[in-house]
């Protein structure tokens, strides 16, 4: 039995790529189909895999400008055909790659990070990002939604990265899904470091992350806030911020780790499908204050590893932050809870579901071909 992989695009190393990396490690040598591929991108777990990009990749500087070509993504993805010798396609998708053309005999198991938010929920927010995005969504969103919906109907089985996403898969695709939380490198953090009197935000600085709420809250509080990350919102946020708020831009992992391990609280004001940063913060023994919505509801234990604020505004966030004694949170409890989202847990849950889908077929051949550690067939 032959297995192939697919991922929406390979341009950066973020949460979705970390999931793909774990899947690729389980199935070494499998081809990876994708929309565009930035060759300079070095991901250890993808070494030894042949990457097969779409026709869009032939356009000069495609990994930089592919988002501006959104209306032609469906046509490019449909042209991307999985080889006839493949028996199983394992896709990792937050966009439209689920619409890749597969032979009729191929079982397609899709790990869905999210139905594309720019089509189903946050179109107005994405339109603000560029003139091209506004034109593409104003004119082509109905066609893109049809393509996405029809592609979802052809998937054999969905895996969702959270119950929040599972509900959205049901709402937009009318499909059931199994929840398997994504892998978080929780073992890379220490929870026994001395805490310092500052709050931490680590995020892309884009509108839907709602970092403006954190800035406004700390303008009111006057206490120290460190913001790590960059993006189109940075200049606006810096112009809003008082002197107690520090912007560090993008930082290497060691700087992230140091800040996670010494901050008194991690602030998470947006709505995410899952949200890896709150789990990383807990792995480092740092409690989290998050907006009560989205994937954060599944990763934070209220009053044990963090707290929630109920209205997505600065006043409510500031009120919660000022009412909490962060020293009362136990770092070991935070770190122990984060272990629930380890790569080992991801691999076990993911393989168990793949096994259940393939139990009618010759799963033993997959086990023998790839690794002895795969679960037994049904």
mmCIF file with all atom_site columns, N, CA and C in Angstrom, residues 227-288:
data_model
loop_
_atom_site.group_PDB
_atom_site.id
_atom_site.type_symbol
_atom_site.label_atom_id
_atom_site.label_alt_id
_atom_site.label_comp_id
_atom_site.label_asym_id
_atom_site.label_entity_id
_atom_site.label_seq_id
_atom_site.pdbx_PDB_ins_code
_atom_site.Cartn_x
_atom_site.Cartn_y
_atom_site.Cartn_z
_atom_site.occupancy
_atom_site.B_iso_or_equiv
_atom_site.pdbx_formal_charge
_atom_site.auth_seq_id
_atom_site.auth_comp_id
_atom_site.auth_asym_id
_atom_site.auth_atom_id
_atom_site.pdbx_PDB_model_num
ATOM 1   N N  . UNK A 1 227 ? 5.472   42.236 23.654 1.00 0.00 ? 227 UNK A N  1
ATOM 2   C CA . UNK A 1 227 ? 4.809   41.685 22.463 1.00 0.00 ? 227 UNK A CA 1
ATOM 3   C C  . UNK A 1 227 ? 5.879   41.213 21.496 1.00 0.00 ? 227 UNK A C  1
ATOM 4   N N  . UNK A 1 228 ? 5.834   39.908 21.185 1.00 0.00 ? 228 UNK A N  1
ATOM 5   C CA . UNK A 1 228 ? 6.758   39.305 20.223 1.00 0.00 ? 228 UNK A CA 1
ATOM 6   C C  . UNK A 1 228 ? 5.970   38.923 18.976 1.00 0.00 ? 228 UNK A C  1
ATOM 7   N N  . UNK A 1 229 ? 6.453   39.346 17.829 1.00 0.00 ? 229 UNK A N  1
ATOM 8   C CA . UNK A 1 229 ? 5.784   39.054 16.565 1.00 0.00 ? 229 UNK A CA 1
ATOM 9   C C  . UNK A 1 229 ? 5.797   40.273 15.667 1.00 0.00 ? 229 UNK A C  1
ATOM 10  N N  . UNK A 1 230 ? 5.373   40.077 14.445 1.00 0.00 ? 230 UNK A N  1
ATOM 11  C CA . UNK A 1 230 ? 5.382   41.170 13.482 1.00 0.00 ? 230 UNK A CA 1
ATOM 12  C C  . UNK A 1 230 ? 4.211   40.986 12.523 1.00 0.00 ? 230 UNK A C  1
ATOM 13  N N  . UNK A 1 231 ? 3.959   42.021 11.719 1.00 0.00 ? 231 UNK A N  1
ATOM 14  C CA . UNK A 1 231 ? 2.886   41.945 10.757 1.00 0.00 ? 231 UNK A CA 1
ATOM 15  C C  . UNK A 1 231 ? 2.367   43.321 10.412 1.00 0.00 ? 231 UNK A C  1
ATOM 16  N N  . UNK A 1 232 ? 1.371   43.382 9.545  1.00 0.00 ? 232 UNK A N  1
ATOM 17  C CA . UNK A 1 232 ? 0.885   44.671 9.055  1.00 0.00 ? 232 UNK A CA 1
ATOM 18  C C  . UNK A 1 232 ? 0.275   45.565 10.122 1.00 0.00 ? 232 UNK A C  1
ATOM 19  N N  . UNK A 1 233 ? -0.106  45.011 11.266 1.00 0.00 ? 233 UNK A N  1
ATOM 20  C CA . UNK A 1 233 ? -0.698  45.809 12.338 1.00 0.00 ? 233 UNK A CA 1
ATOM 21  C C  . UNK A 1 233 ? 0.348   46.470 13.242 1.00 0.00 ? 233 UNK A C  1
ATOM 22  N N  . UNK A 1 234 ? 1.625   46.144 13.063 1.00 0.00 ? 234 UNK A N  1
ATOM 23  C CA . UNK A 1 234 ? 2.609   46.583 14.047 1.00 0.00 ? 234 UNK A CA 1
ATOM 24  C C  . UNK A 1 234 ? 2.674   48.100 14.194 1.00 0.00 ? 234 UNK A C  1
ATOM 25  N N  . UNK A 1 235 ? 2.741   48.823 13.095 1.00 0.00 ? 235 UNK A N  1
ATOM 26  C CA . UNK A 1 235 ? 2.870   50.283 13.190 1.00 0.00 ? 235 UNK A CA 1
ATOM 27  C C  . UNK A 1 235 ? 1.676   50.892 13.914 1.00 0.00 ? 235 UNK A C  1
ATOM 28  N N  . UNK A 1 236 ? 0.490   50.419 13.597 1.00 0.00 ? 236 UNK A N  1
ATOM 29  C CA . UNK A 1 236 ? -0.705  50.955 14.247 1.00 0.00 ? 236 UNK A CA 1
ATOM 30  C C  . UNK A 1 236 ? -0.686  50.653 15.744 1.00 0.00 ? 236 UNK A C  1
ATOM 31  N N  . UNK A 1 237 ? -0.296  49.440 16.097 1.00 0.00 ? 237 UNK A N  1
ATOM 32  C CA . UNK A 1 237 ? -0.259  49.060 17.509 1.00 0.00 ? 237 UNK A CA 1
ATOM 33  C C  . UNK A 1 237 ? 0.790   49.860 18.275 1.00 0.00 ? 237 UNK A C  1
ATOM 34  N N  . UNK A 1 238 ? 1.953   50.057 17.645 1.00 0.00 ? 238 UNK A N  1
ATOM 35  C CA . UNK A 1 238 ? 3.004   50.844 18.293 1.00 0.00 ? 238 UNK A CA 1
ATOM 36  C C  . UNK A 1 238 ? 2.553   52.290 18.512 1.00 0.00 ? 238 UNK A C  1
ATOM 37  N N  . UNK A 1 239 ? 1.787   52.821 17.568 1.00 0.00 ? 239 UNK A N  1
ATOM 38  C CA . UNK A 1 239 ? 1.319   54.198 17.717 1.00 0.00 ? 239 UNK A CA 1
ATOM 39  C C  . UNK A 1 239 ? 0.294   54.331 18.839 1.00 0.00 ? 239 UNK A C  1
ATOM 40  N N  . UNK A 1 240 ? -0.389  53.225 19.154 1.00 0.00 ? 240 UNK A N  1
ATOM 41  C CA . UNK A 1 240 ? -1.371  53.224 20.237 1.00 0.00 ? 240 UNK A CA 1
ATOM 42  C C  . UNK A 1 240 ? -0.731  53.071 21.612 1.00 0.00 ? 240 UNK A C  1
ATOM 43  N N  . UNK A 1 241 ? 0.416   52.365 21.646 1.00 0.00 ? 241 UNK A N  1
ATOM 44  C CA . UNK A 1 241 ? 0.957   51.856 22.905 1.00 0.00 ? 241 UNK A CA 1
ATOM 45  C C  . UNK A 1 241 ? 1.673   52.934 23.722 1.00 0.00 ? 241 UNK A C  1
ATOM 46  N N  . UNK A 1 242 ? 1.532   52.825 25.034 1.00 0.00 ? 242 UNK A N  1
ATOM 47  C CA . UNK A 1 242 ? 2.286   53.669 25.958 1.00 0.00 ? 242 UNK A CA 1
ATOM 48  C C  . UNK A 1 242 ? 3.652   53.026 26.230 1.00 0.00 ? 242 UNK A C  1
ATOM 49  N N  . UNK A 1 243 ? 4.465   53.689 27.017 1.00 0.00 ? 243 UNK A N  1
ATOM 50  C CA . UNK A 1 243 ? 5.863   53.281 27.195 1.00 0.00 ? 243 UNK A CA 1
ATOM 51  C C  . UNK A 1 243 ? 6.019   51.974 27.968 1.00 0.00 ? 243 UNK A C  1
ATOM 52  N N  . UNK A 1 244 ? 4.982   51.505 28.634 1.00 0.00 ? 244 UNK A N  1
ATOM 53  C CA . UNK A 1 244 ? 5.056   50.237 29.378 1.00 0.00 ? 244 UNK A CA 1
ATOM 54  C C  . UNK A 1 244 ? 4.910   49.016 28.473 1.00 0.00 ? 244 UNK A C  1
ATOM 55  N N  . UNK A 1 245 ? 4.677   49.260 27.173 1.00 0.00 ? 245 UNK A N  1
ATOM 56  C CA . UNK A 1 245 ? 4.483   48.161 26.220 1.00 0.00 ? 245 UNK A CA 1
ATOM 57  C C  . UNK A 1 245 ? 5.677   48.112 25.275 1.00 0.00 ? 245 UNK A C  1
ATOM 58  N N  . UNK A 1 246 ? 6.301   46.946 25.192 1.00 0.00 ? 246 UNK A N  1
ATOM 59  C CA . UNK A 1 246 ? 7.539   46.771 24.425 1.00 0.00 ? 246 UNK A CA 1
ATOM 60  C C  . UNK A 1 246 ? 7.293   45.828 23.249 1.00 0.00 ? 246 UNK A C  1
ATOM 61  N N  . UNK A 1 247 ? 7.669   46.255 22.055 1.00 0.00 ? 247 UNK A N  1
ATOM 62  C CA . UNK A 1 247 ? 7.545   45.433 20.852 1.00 0.00 ? 247 UNK A CA 1
ATOM 63  C C  . UNK A 1 247 ? 8.925   44.906 20.471 1.00 0.00 ? 247 UNK A C  1
ATOM 64  N N  . UNK A 1 248 ? 9.066   43.588 20.410 1.00 0.00 ? 248 UNK A N  1
ATOM 65  C CA . UNK A 1 248 ? 10.360  42.976 20.105 1.00 0.00 ? 248 UNK A CA 1
ATOM 66  C C  . UNK A 1 248 ? 10.451  42.457 18.675 1.00 0.00 ? 248 UNK A C  1
ATOM 67  N N  . UNK A 1 249 ? 9.354   42.489 17.913 1.00 0.00 ? 249 UNK A N  1
ATOM 68  C CA . UNK A 1 249 ? 9.391   41.929 16.568 1.00 0.00 ? 249 UNK A CA 1
ATOM 69  C C  . UNK A 1 249 ? 9.513   40.416 16.613 1.00 0.00 ? 249 UNK A C  1
ATOM 70  N N  . UNK A 1 250 ? 9.911   39.839 15.501 1.00 0.00 ? 250 UNK A N  1
ATOM 71  C CA . UNK A 1 250 ? 10.116  38.388 15.466 1.00 0.00 ? 250 UNK A CA 1
ATOM 72  C C  . UNK A 1 250 ? 11.390  38.046 16.230 1.00 0.00 ? 250 UNK A C  1
ATOM 73  N N  . UNK A 1 251 ? 11.361  36.929 16.929 1.00 0.00 ? 251 UNK A N  1
ATOM 74  C CA . UNK A 1 251 ? 12.490  36.508 17.741 1.00 0.00 ? 251 UNK A CA 1
ATOM 75  C C  . UNK A 1 251 ? 12.790  35.027 17.504 1.00 0.00 ? 251 UNK A C  1
ATOM 76  N N  . UNK A 1 252 ? 14.052  34.614 17.667 1.00 0.00 ? 252 UNK A N  1
ATOM 77  C CA . UNK A 1 252 ? 14.382  33.183 17.549 1.00 0.00 ? 252 UNK A CA 1
ATOM 78  C C  . UNK A 1 252 ? 13.782  32.393 18.703 1.00 0.00 ? 252 UNK A C  1
ATOM 79  N N  . UNK A 1 253 ? 13.791  31.078 18.549 1.00 0.00 ? 253 UNK A N  1
ATOM 80  C CA . UNK A 1 253 ? 13.131  30.226 19.536 1.00 0.00 ? 253 UNK A CA 1
ATOM 81  C C  . UNK A 1 253 ? 13.676  30.427 20.951 1.00 0.00 ? 253 UNK A C  1
ATOM 82  N N  . UNK A 1 254 ? 14.979  30.585 21.092 1.00 0.00 ? 254 UNK A N  1
ATOM 83  C CA . UNK A 1 254 ? 15.534  30.726 22.436 1.00 0.00 ? 254 UNK A CA 1
ATOM 84  C C  . UNK A 1 254 ? 14.985  31.959 23.148 1.00 0.00 ? 254 UNK A C  1
ATOM 85  N N  . UNK A 1 255 ? 14.733  33.032 22.397 1.00 0.00 ? 255 UNK A N  1
ATOM 86  C CA . UNK A 1 255 ? 14.143  34.218 23.005 1.00 0.00 ? 255 UNK A CA 1
ATOM 87  C C  . UNK A 1 255 ? 12.683  33.963 23.384 1.00 0.00 ? 255 UNK A C  1
ATOM 88  N N  . UNK A 1 256 ? 11.953  33.260 22.528 1.00 0.00 ? 256 UNK A N  1
ATOM 89  C CA . UNK A 1 256 ? 10.575  32.896 22.861 1.00 0.00 ? 256 UNK A CA 1
ATOM 90  C C  . UNK A 1 256 ? 10.544  32.061 24.129 1.00 0.00 ? 256 UNK A C  1
ATOM 91  N N  . UNK A 1 257 ? 11.401  31.063 24.164 1.00 0.00 ? 257 UNK A N  1
ATOM 92  C CA . UNK A 1 257 ? 11.473  30.158 25.313 1.00 0.00 ? 257 UNK A CA 1
ATOM 93  C C  . UNK A 1 257 ? 11.760  30.927 26.601 1.00 0.00 ? 257 UNK A C  1
ATOM 94  N N  . UNK A 1 258 ? 12.729  31.831 26.569 1.00 0.00 ? 258 UNK A N  1
ATOM 95  C CA . UNK A 1 258 ? 13.091  32.606 27.751 1.00 0.00 ? 258 UNK A CA 1
ATOM 96  C C  . UNK A 1 258 ? 11.921  33.451 28.246 1.00 0.00 ? 258 UNK A C  1
ATOM 97  N N  . UNK A 1 259 ? 11.199  34.058 27.318 1.00 0.00 ? 259 UNK A N  1
ATOM 98  C CA . UNK A 1 259 ? 10.065  34.891 27.713 1.00 0.00 ? 259 UNK A CA 1
ATOM 99  C C  . UNK A 1 259 ? 8.902   34.054 28.238 1.00 0.00 ? 259 UNK A C  1
ATOM 100 N N  . UNK A 1 260 ? 8.614   32.945 27.583 1.00 0.00 ? 260 UNK A N  1
ATOM 101 C CA . UNK A 1 260 ? 7.581   32.038 28.097 1.00 0.00 ? 260 UNK A CA 1
ATOM 102 C C  . UNK A 1 260 ? 7.901   31.622 29.538 1.00 0.00 ? 260 UNK A C  1
ATOM 103 N N  . UNK A 1 261 ? 9.153   31.299 29.780 1.00 0.00 ? 261 UNK A N  1
ATOM 104 C CA . UNK A 1 261 ? 9.544   30.706 31.063 1.00 0.00 ? 261 UNK A CA 1
ATOM 105 C C  . UNK A 1 261 ? 9.647   31.713 32.204 1.00 0.00 ? 261 UNK A C  1
ATOM 106 N N  . UNK A 1 262 ? 9.642   33.004 31.895 1.00 0.00 ? 262 UNK A N  1
ATOM 107 C CA . UNK A 1 262 ? 9.801   34.005 32.953 1.00 0.00 ? 262 UNK A CA 1
ATOM 108 C C  . UNK A 1 262 ? 8.614   34.967 33.072 1.00 0.00 ? 262 UNK A C  1
ATOM 109 N N  . UNK A 1 263 ? 7.712   34.971 32.101 1.00 0.00 ? 263 UNK A N  1
ATOM 110 C CA . UNK A 1 263 ? 6.549   35.865 32.179 1.00 0.00 ? 263 UNK A CA 1
ATOM 111 C C  . UNK A 1 263 ? 5.621   35.448 33.310 1.00 0.00 ? 263 UNK A C  1
ATOM 112 N N  . UNK A 1 264 ? 4.908   36.421 33.867 1.00 0.00 ? 264 UNK A N  1
ATOM 113 C CA . UNK A 1 264 ? 3.935   36.129 34.925 1.00 0.00 ? 264 UNK A CA 1
ATOM 114 C C  . UNK A 1 264 ? 2.615   35.635 34.357 1.00 0.00 ? 264 UNK A C  1
ATOM 115 N N  . UNK A 1 265 ? 2.285   36.089 33.132 1.00 0.00 ? 265 UNK A N  1
ATOM 116 C CA . UNK A 1 265 ? 1.023   35.686 32.513 1.00 0.00 ? 265 UNK A CA 1
ATOM 117 C C  . UNK A 1 265 ? 1.152   35.813 31.002 1.00 0.00 ? 265 UNK A C  1
ATOM 118 N N  . UNK A 1 266 ? 0.500   34.916 30.289 1.00 0.00 ? 266 UNK A N  1
ATOM 119 C CA . UNK A 1 266 ? 0.432   34.972 28.831 1.00 0.00 ? 266 UNK A CA 1
ATOM 120 C C  . UNK A 1 266 ? -0.964  35.440 28.458 1.00 0.00 ? 266 UNK A C  1
ATOM 121 N N  . UNK A 1 267 ? -1.051  36.418 27.558 1.00 0.00 ? 267 UNK A N  1
ATOM 122 C CA . UNK A 1 267 ? -2.332  37.023 27.191 1.00 0.00 ? 267 UNK A CA 1
ATOM 123 C C  . UNK A 1 267 ? -2.702  36.596 25.772 1.00 0.00 ? 267 UNK A C  1
ATOM 124 N N  . UNK A 1 268 ? -3.943  36.128 25.612 1.00 0.00 ? 268 UNK A N  1
ATOM 125 C CA . UNK A 1 268 ? -4.410  35.559 24.342 1.00 0.00 ? 268 UNK A CA 1
ATOM 126 C C  . UNK A 1 268 ? -5.792  36.130 24.028 1.00 0.00 ? 268 UNK A C  1
ATOM 127 N N  . UNK A 1 269 ? -5.849  37.282 23.345 1.00 0.00 ? 269 UNK A N  1
ATOM 128 C CA . UNK A 1 269 ? -7.121  37.984 23.201 1.00 0.00 ? 269 UNK A CA 1
ATOM 129 C C  . UNK A 1 269 ? -7.964  37.628 21.979 1.00 0.00 ? 269 UNK A C  1
ATOM 130 N N  . UNK A 1 270 ? -7.438  36.817 21.064 1.00 0.00 ? 270 UNK A N  1
ATOM 131 C CA . UNK A 1 270 ? -8.147  36.504 19.831 1.00 0.00 ? 270 UNK A CA 1
ATOM 132 C C  . UNK A 1 270 ? -8.928  35.207 19.912 1.00 0.00 ? 270 UNK A C  1
ATOM 133 N N  . UNK A 1 271 ? -9.499  34.821 18.777 1.00 0.00 ? 271 UNK A N  1
ATOM 134 C CA . UNK A 1 271 ? -10.215 33.549 18.644 1.00 0.00 ? 271 UNK A CA 1
ATOM 135 C C  . UNK A 1 271 ? -9.453  32.706 17.638 1.00 0.00 ? 271 UNK A C  1
ATOM 136 N N  . UNK A 1 272 ? -8.940  31.570 18.087 1.00 0.00 ? 272 UNK A N  1
ATOM 137 C CA . UNK A 1 272 ? -8.171  30.679 17.221 1.00 0.00 ? 272 UNK A CA 1
ATOM 138 C C  . UNK A 1 272 ? -8.864  29.331 17.108 1.00 0.00 ? 272 UNK A C  1
ATOM 139 N N  . UNK A 1 273 ? -8.562  28.634 16.022 1.00 0.00 ? 273 UNK A N  1
ATOM 140 C CA . UNK A 1 273 ? -9.118  27.295 15.827 1.00 0.00 ? 273 UNK A CA 1
ATOM 141 C C  . UNK A 1 273 ? -8.614  26.332 16.897 1.00 0.00 ? 273 UNK A C  1
ATOM 142 N N  . UNK A 1 274 ? -7.352  26.436 17.232 1.00 0.00 ? 274 UNK A N  1
ATOM 143 C CA . UNK A 1 274 ? -6.768  25.668 18.337 1.00 0.00 ? 274 UNK A CA 1
ATOM 144 C C  . UNK A 1 274 ? -5.958  26.619 19.223 1.00 0.00 ? 274 UNK A C  1
ATOM 145 N N  . UNK A 1 275 ? -4.848  27.119 18.714 1.00 0.00 ? 275 UNK A N  1
ATOM 146 C CA . UNK A 1 275 ? -4.013  28.049 19.464 1.00 0.00 ? 275 UNK A CA 1
ATOM 147 C C  . UNK A 1 275 ? -2.869  27.337 20.152 1.00 0.00 ? 275 UNK A C  1
ATOM 148 N N  . UNK A 1 276 ? -1.711  27.304 19.483 1.00 0.00 ? 276 UNK A N  1
ATOM 149 C CA . UNK A 1 276 ? -0.546  26.603 20.032 1.00 0.00 ? 276 UNK A CA 1
ATOM 150 C C  . UNK A 1 276 ? 0.130   27.419 21.127 1.00 0.00 ? 276 UNK A C  1
ATOM 151 N N  . UNK A 1 277 ? 0.174   28.744 20.993 1.00 0.00 ? 277 UNK A N  1
ATOM 152 C CA . UNK A 1 277 ? 0.936   29.551 21.961 1.00 0.00 ? 277 UNK A CA 1
ATOM 153 C C  . UNK A 1 277 ? 0.430   29.426 23.397 1.00 0.00 ? 277 UNK A C  1
ATOM 154 N N  . UNK A 1 278 ? -0.872  29.351 23.669 1.00 0.00 ? 278 UNK A N  1
ATOM 155 C CA . UNK A 1 278 ? -1.290  29.147 25.059 1.00 0.00 ? 278 UNK A CA 1
ATOM 156 C C  . UNK A 1 278 ? -0.809  27.822 25.645 1.00 0.00 ? 278 UNK A C  1
ATOM 157 N N  . UNK A 1 279 ? -0.716  26.795 24.793 1.00 0.00 ? 279 UNK A N  1
ATOM 158 C CA . UNK A 1 279 ? -0.217  25.503 25.276 1.00 0.00 ? 279 UNK A CA 1
ATOM 159 C C  . UNK A 1 279 ? 1.281   25.596 25.565 1.00 0.00 ? 279 UNK A C  1
ATOM 160 N N  . UNK A 1 280 ? 2.033   26.269 24.679 1.00 0.00 ? 280 UNK A N  1
ATOM 161 C CA . UNK A 1 280 ? 3.460   26.468 24.932 1.00 0.00 ? 280 UNK A CA 1
ATOM 162 C C  . UNK A 1 280 ? 3.679   27.239 26.227 1.00 0.00 ? 280 UNK A C  1
ATOM 163 N N  . UNK A 1 281 ? 2.861   28.259 26.459 1.00 0.00 ? 281 UNK A N  1
ATOM 164 C CA . UNK A 1 281 ? 2.981   29.030 27.697 1.00 0.00 ? 281 UNK A CA 1
ATOM 165 C C  . UNK A 1 281 ? 2.763   28.142 28.919 1.00 0.00 ? 281 UNK A C  1
ATOM 166 N N  . UNK A 1 282 ? 1.744   27.307 28.879 1.00 0.00 ? 282 UNK A N  1
ATOM 167 C CA . UNK A 1 282 ? 1.477   26.410 30.009 1.00 0.00 ? 282 UNK A CA 1
ATOM 168 C C  . UNK A 1 282 ? 2.602   25.398 30.192 1.00 0.00 ? 282 UNK A C  1
ATOM 169 N N  . UNK A 1 283 ? 3.161   24.924 29.073 1.00 0.00 ? 283 UNK A N  1
ATOM 170 C CA . UNK A 1 283 ? 4.293   23.998 29.162 1.00 0.00 ? 283 UNK A CA 1
ATOM 171 C C  . UNK A 1 283 ? 5.465   24.640 29.890 1.00 0.00 ? 283 UNK A C  1
ATOM 172 N N  . UNK A 1 284 ? 5.577   25.968 29.763 1.00 0.00 ? 284 UNK A N  1
ATOM 173 C CA . UNK A 1 284 ? 6.639   26.712 30.446 1.00 0.00 ? 284 UNK A CA 1
ATOM 174 C C  . UNK A 1 284 ? 6.223   27.152 31.848 1.00 0.00 ? 284 UNK A C  1
ATOM 175 N N  . UNK A 1 285 ? 5.078   26.665 32.332 1.00 0.00 ? 285 UNK A N  1
ATOM 176 C CA . UNK A 1 285 ? 4.624   26.982 33.676 1.00 0.00 ? 285 UNK A CA 1
ATOM 177 C C  . UNK A 1 285 ? 3.941   28.321 33.806 1.00 0.00 ? 285 UNK A C  1
ATOM 178 N N  . UNK A 1 286 ? 3.586   28.943 32.678 1.00 0.00 ? 286 UNK A N  1
ATOM 179 C CA . UNK A 1 286 ? 3.006   30.288 32.682 1.00 0.00 ? 286 UNK A CA 1
ATOM 180 C C  . UNK A 1 286 ? 1.489   30.209 32.524 1.00 0.00 ? 286 UNK A C  1
ATOM 181 N N  . UNK A 1 287 ? 0.721   30.790 33.450 1.00 0.00 ? 287 UNK A N  1
ATOM 182 C CA . UNK A 1 287 ? -0.733  30.794 33.297 1.00 0.00 ? 287 UNK A CA 1
ATOM 183 C C  . UNK A 1 287 ? -1.168  31.691 32.147 1.00 0.00 ? 287 UNK A C  1
ATOM 184 N N  . UNK A 1 288 ? -2.375  31.438 31.635 1.00 0.00 ? 288 UNK A N  1
ATOM 185 C CA . UNK A 1 288 ? -2.881  32.122 30.450 1.00 0.00 ? 288 UNK A CA 1
ATOM 186 C C  . UNK A 1 288 ? -4.197  32.832 30.778 1.00 0.00 ? 288 UNK A C  1
#
